[in-house]
Tab-separated table of C-alpha atoms in Angstrom:
chain	number	residue	atom	x	y	z
A	1	MET	CA	0.065	0.086	-0.316
A	2	ALA	CA	1.114	3.665	-0.574
A	3	SER	CA	0.477	7.112	0.433
A	4	LEU	CA	-1.502	9.208	-1.677
A	5	GLU	CA	1.010	11.885	0.123
A	6	ASN	CA	4.042	9.863	-2.464
A	7	ASP	CA	1.902	10.637	-5.206
A	8	SER	CA	4.339	13.013	-6.647
A	9	GLU	CA	7.444	10.639	-6.108
A	10	ARG	CA	6.003	7.921	-8.324
A	11	SER	CA	5.029	10.896	-10.847
A	12	GLN	CA	8.389	11.842	-10.602
A	13	PHE	CA	9.992	8.417	-11.321
A	14	LEU	CA	7.312	8.532	-14.306
A	15	LYS	CA	8.450	11.543	-16.237
A	16	CYS	CA	10.514	11.685	-18.760
A	17	PRO	CA	13.901	14.081	-17.560
A	18	VAL	CA	13.944	15.364	-21.459
A	19	CYS	CA	9.939	17.271	-20.713
A	20	LEU	CA	9.680	16.352	-17.150
A	21	GLU	CA	6.146	14.798	-18.821
A	22	MET	CA	4.967	11.401	-18.501
A	23	PHE	CA	6.731	9.455	-20.307
A	24	ASN	CA	5.351	8.458	-24.062
A	25	ASN	CA	5.766	5.408	-25.496
A	26	PRO	CA	9.254	5.262	-23.190
A	27	LYS	CA	12.879	3.117	-25.390
A	28	VAL	CA	15.180	1.915	-23.102
A	29	LEU	CA	18.697	2.809	-24.407
A	30	ASN	CA	22.095	1.108	-23.529
A	31	CYS	CA	22.873	2.454	-19.939
A	32	GLY	CA	19.505	2.159	-18.407
A	33	HIS	CA	17.560	5.452	-18.846
A	34	SER	CA	14.748	5.373	-20.526
A	35	PHE	CA	13.080	8.482	-22.395
A	36	CYS	CA	10.133	9.520	-24.751
A	37	GLU	CA	9.709	8.068	-28.220
A	38	SER	CA	8.540	11.057	-29.398
A	39	PRO	CA	9.000	13.877	-29.387
A	40	CYS	CA	12.366	14.091	-26.643
A	41	LEU	CA	14.509	11.111	-28.885
A	42	VAL	CA	13.013	12.042	-32.383
A	43	SER	CA	13.959	15.952	-31.637
A	44	ILE	CA	17.706	14.600	-30.263
A	45	ALA	CA	18.445	11.779	-32.781
A	46	GLY	CA	16.491	12.972	-35.934
A	47	ARG	CA	17.960	10.352	-38.091
A	48	SER	CA	21.015	9.610	-37.240
A	49	ALA	CA	22.519	5.795	-36.693
A	50	PHE	CA	23.668	6.768	-33.170
A	51	LEU	CA	22.479	8.225	-29.809
A	52	LYS	CA	24.383	9.950	-26.940
A	53	CYS	CA	22.167	9.518	-23.888
A	54	PRO	CA	20.471	13.125	-22.828
A	55	GLU	CA	22.451	12.056	-18.845
A	56	CYS	CA	24.977	9.729	-19.155
A	57	ARG	CA	26.457	10.330	-23.018
A	58	VAL	CA	26.385	6.797	-23.235
A	59	VAL	CA	26.447	6.091	-26.623
A	60	THR	CA	23.632	3.817	-28.078
A	61	LYS	CA	23.252	2.820	-31.752
A	62	VAL	CA	20.082	3.706	-33.287
A	63	PRO	CA	18.307	0.617	-35.919
A	64	GLU	CA	18.086	1.849	-38.991
A	65	ASN	CA	18.266	5.308	-37.389
A	66	ASP	CA	14.975	5.111	-35.779
A	67	VAL	CA	14.969	5.893	-32.906
A	68	LYS	CA	10.905	3.860	-32.814
A	69	ASN	CA	13.317	0.743	-33.404
A	70	LEU	CA	14.780	1.228	-30.176
A	71	PRO	CA	13.494	-1.132	-27.042
A	72	THR	CA	10.033	-0.794	-24.959
A	73	ASN	CA	10.373	0.134	-21.822
A	74	PHE	CA	7.281	-1.816	-20.891
A	75	SER	CA	7.206	-1.996	-16.799
A	76	LEU	CA	7.226	1.805	-17.078
A	77	LEU	CA	4.406	0.953	-19.746
A	78	ARG	CA	2.487	-1.029	-17.165
A	79	ALA	CA	3.582	1.339	-14.667
A	80	ILE	CA	2.090	4.388	-16.039
A	81	SER	CA	-1.657	3.104	-16.678
A	82	GLU	CA	-1.682	1.663	-13.301
A	83	GLU	CA	-0.903	6.055	-12.428
A	84	LYS	CA	-3.497	7.544	-14.766
A	85	ASP	CA	-5.778	4.871	-13.413
A	86	ASN	CA	-5.283	5.826	-10.007
A	87	ARG	CA	-5.620	9.262	-11.359
A	88	ASN	CA	-8.898	9.244	-12.873
A	89	THR	CA	-10.122	7.208	-9.457
A	90	CYS	CA	-11.712	9.804	-7.006
A	91	THR	CA	-10.850	10.761	-3.181
A	92	SER	CA	-13.011	8.305	-1.836
A	93	THR	CA	-14.919	8.984	2.024
A	94	CYS	CA	-14.552	4.920	4.057
A	95	GLU	CA	-17.587	4.435	4.835
A	96	ARG	CA	-16.763	2.732	7.316
A	97	HIS	CA	-14.698	5.388	9.672
A	98	ASN	CA	-16.096	7.915	7.225
A	99	ARG	CA	-12.583	9.451	6.630
A	100	VAL	CA	-10.884	10.664	3.613
A	101	ASN	CA	-9.479	7.583	2.343
A	102	ASN	CA	-6.340	8.497	1.369
A	103	ILE	CA	-4.080	5.130	0.853
A	104	ARG	CA	-3.341	2.954	-2.207
A	105	CYS	CA	-3.825	-0.959	-1.857
A	106	TYR	CA	-1.870	-2.043	-4.639
A	107	THR	CA	-2.926	-5.553	-3.973
A	108	CYS	CA	-6.540	-5.317	-3.602
A	109	GLU	CA	-6.747	-2.311	-6.299
A	110	VAL	CA	-8.944	0.024	-3.916
A	111	ASP	CA	-8.618	3.138	-1.537
A	112	ILE	CA	-9.270	2.869	2.030
A	113	CYS	CA	-8.498	4.787	5.298
A	114	LYS	CA	-5.614	4.573	7.850
A	115	GLU	CA	-8.109	3.572	10.446
A	116	CYS	CA	-9.051	0.827	7.795
A	117	ILE	CA	-5.186	-0.563	8.332
A	118	GLN	CA	-5.241	0.068	12.398
A	119	ASP	CA	-8.597	-2.154	11.503
A	120	GLY	CA	-7.014	-5.332	10.611
A	121	HIS	CA	-6.252	-4.644	6.561
A	122	SER	CA	-2.785	-5.046	6.904
A	123	LEU	CA	0.834	-3.521	5.349
A	124	ASN	CA	2.781	-7.569	5.145
A	125	SER	CA	0.233	-8.889	2.887
A	126	HIS	CA	0.697	-6.075	0.985
A	127	ASP	CA	2.870	-5.259	-2.536
A	128	SER	CA	4.416	-1.525	-0.965
A	129	ASP	CA	5.470	1.341	-3.123
A	130	ILE	CA	9.609	0.121	-3.013
A	131	THR	CA	8.716	-3.535	-3.908
A	132	ARG	CA	7.005	-2.330	-6.811
A	133	ALA	CA	9.198	0.093	-7.232
A	134	LEU	CA	12.121	-3.096	-7.207
A	135	ASP	CA	10.314	-5.395	-9.427
A	136	VAL	CA	9.845	-2.543	-12.253
A	137	THR	CA	13.874	-1.779	-11.849
A	138	SER	CA	14.116	-5.261	-11.085
A	139	THR	CA	12.740	-5.838	-14.864
A	140	ALA	CA	14.717	-2.794	-16.669
A	141	LEU	CA	18.019	-4.473	-15.019
A	142	PHE	CA	16.925	-7.455	-16.759
A	143	SER	CA	15.893	-6.068	-20.426
A	144	VAL	CA	19.097	-4.125	-20.829
A	145	GLN	CA	21.343	-7.005	-19.907
A	146	GLU	CA	19.837	-8.959	-22.403
A	147	PHE	CA	19.773	-6.124	-24.946
A	148	ARG	CA	23.764	-5.857	-23.456
A	149	ARG	CA	23.345	-9.814	-24.475
A	150	MET	CA	22.368	-8.954	-27.825
A	151	LEU	CA	25.124	-6.090	-28.293
A	152	ARG	CA	28.097	-8.464	-26.964
A	153	GLU	CA	26.921	-11.385	-30.011
A	154	LYS	CA	26.388	-8.689	-32.196
A	155	HIS	CA	30.270	-7.226	-31.896
A	156	ALA	CA	31.134	-10.276	-31.567
A	157	GLU	CA	29.366	-11.704	-35.942
A	158	VAL	CA	31.156	-8.326	-36.364
A	159	GLU	CA	34.254	-8.909	-35.299
A	160	GLU	CA	34.506	-12.461	-37.370
A	161	ALA	CA	32.511	-10.884	-40.601
A	162	GLU	CA	35.865	-7.691	-40.221
A	163	THR	CA	38.186	-10.505	-39.371
A	164	SER	CA	37.500	-12.789	-43.203
A	165	ALA	CA	37.420	-9.241	-45.183
A	166	VAL	CA	40.329	-8.497	-43.745
A	167	ASN	CA	41.673	-12.425	-44.802
A	168	LYS	CA	40.069	-12.006	-48.379
A	169	TRP	CA	41.636	-8.935	-49.126
A	170	LYS	CA	44.863	-10.088	-47.445
A	171	GLU	CA	44.642	-12.653	-49.942
A	172	ILE	CA	42.970	-10.325	-53.615
A	173	SER	CA	46.050	-8.714	-52.804
A	174	HIS	CA	49.094	-10.916	-52.825
A	175	LYS	CA	47.108	-12.348	-56.385
A	176	ILE	CA	47.002	-8.538	-57.355
A	177	SER	CA	50.732	-9.180	-56.928
A	178	GLN	CA	51.612	-11.804	-58.391
A	179	SER	CA	49.949	-10.674	-61.179
A	180	ALA	CA	51.670	-7.568	-61.342
A	181	ASN	CA	55.113	-8.997	-61.281
A	182	CYS	CA	54.427	-11.807	-63.919
A	183	ALA	CA	53.484	-8.749	-66.009
A	184	ARG	CA	56.557	-6.953	-64.900
A	185	ASP	CA	58.702	-9.713	-66.188
A	186	GLU	CA	56.757	-10.449	-68.973
A	187	ILE	CA	57.255	-6.930	-70.329
A	188	ASN	CA	61.481	-7.366	-69.201
A	189	GLU	CA	61.581	-9.902	-71.299
A	190	ILE	CA	60.334	-8.281	-74.686
A	191	GLU	CA	61.943	-5.002	-73.584
A	192	SER	CA	65.848	-7.453	-74.059
A	193	ALA	CA	64.063	-9.333	-77.256
A	194	MET	CA	63.712	-5.874	-78.834
A	195	LEU	CA	66.535	-4.289	-77.459
A	196	MET	CA	68.596	-6.682	-78.555
A	197	ARG	CA	67.186	-7.075	-81.846
A	198	LEU	CA	67.784	-3.400	-81.927
A	199	GLU	CA	71.430	-4.151	-80.923
A	200	LEU	CA	71.815	-6.034	-83.989
A	201	GLU	CA	70.194	-4.053	-87.025
A	202	THR	CA	72.395	-0.960	-85.447
A	203	GLU	CA	75.752	-3.524	-85.949
A	204	ALA	CA	74.410	-4.686	-89.563
A	205	ASP	CA	73.964	-0.818	-90.338
A	206	LYS	CA	77.183	0.185	-89.677
A	207	GLN	CA	78.217	-2.364	-91.243
A	208	THR	CA	77.741	-1.612	-95.070
A	209	PHE	CA	77.991	2.268	-94.416
A	210	VAL	CA	81.921	1.071	-93.453
A	211	THR	CA	81.477	-1.085	-96.403
A	212	GLU	CA	80.137	1.474	-98.635
A	213	LYS	CA	83.047	4.119	-97.699
A	214	ASP	CA	85.522	1.783	-98.414
A	215	GLN	CA	84.156	1.199	-101.732
A	216	ILE	CA	83.778	4.821	-102.352
A	217	GLN	CA	87.570	5.261	-100.659
A	218	GLU	CA	88.504	2.857	-103.553
A	219	MET	CA	86.651	4.275	-106.491
A	220	ILE	CA	88.445	7.402	-105.349
A	221	THR	CA	91.952	6.363	-105.190
A	222	THR	CA	91.459	4.314	-108.430
A	223	ILE	CA	90.232	7.670	-110.481
A	224	LEU	CA	93.896	9.376	-108.892
A	225	ASN	CA	95.732	7.357	-110.177
A	226	LEU	CA	94.673	7.202	-113.967
A	227	LYS	CA	95.550	10.601	-113.665
A	228	ARG	CA	98.499	9.952	-112.697
A	229	ARG	CA	99.196	7.320	-115.332
A	230	ARG	CA	97.713	9.627	-118.636
A	231	LYS	CA	99.961	12.800	-117.347
């Protein structure tokens, strides 16, 4: 059971720390903090792939760049629903004791007065605000732990995929280097063959020029000898 005097504290627990209003479809981040999907997280994250918690600055990956895909805090939703139901219940007067029913029994789902407690409506057999808060917190922590476990598994999958990709890149790089080396060897062989052919042709041309020069010189010598004989 919880006194209506504690309603303000319970209401604060159900308010978004950004807009200070009662949560609207609360979404839980990696750090465990919850915020309204709209307008709070929508205005903060937009269409970004990552989101920093407004309270602790821990980064959360936004699935498909849309905050609506973040995990919903169903424990908060249930607590909000109960709070709204309680607010819709008007304060009544105890028919037995003619006292204001300023205490809510969550187990019986009825409002009672202090005299009812003294008259046998035992506190020991009912849920307290602390127990209910612990249940909500425990459920939220379980959701966070489960989400973190999923993240660790996803992280391991990404690391495995990264390792596989790196090995594949190394294999492709090695094949490219081998192909390039083979191509260079072939080019070097072609270059050597062409240079050798050029050298042979150059030597042949040089020999031809020498022969022609010798023949011309021989003709000049013959002409000069003929002139001397005539004299």
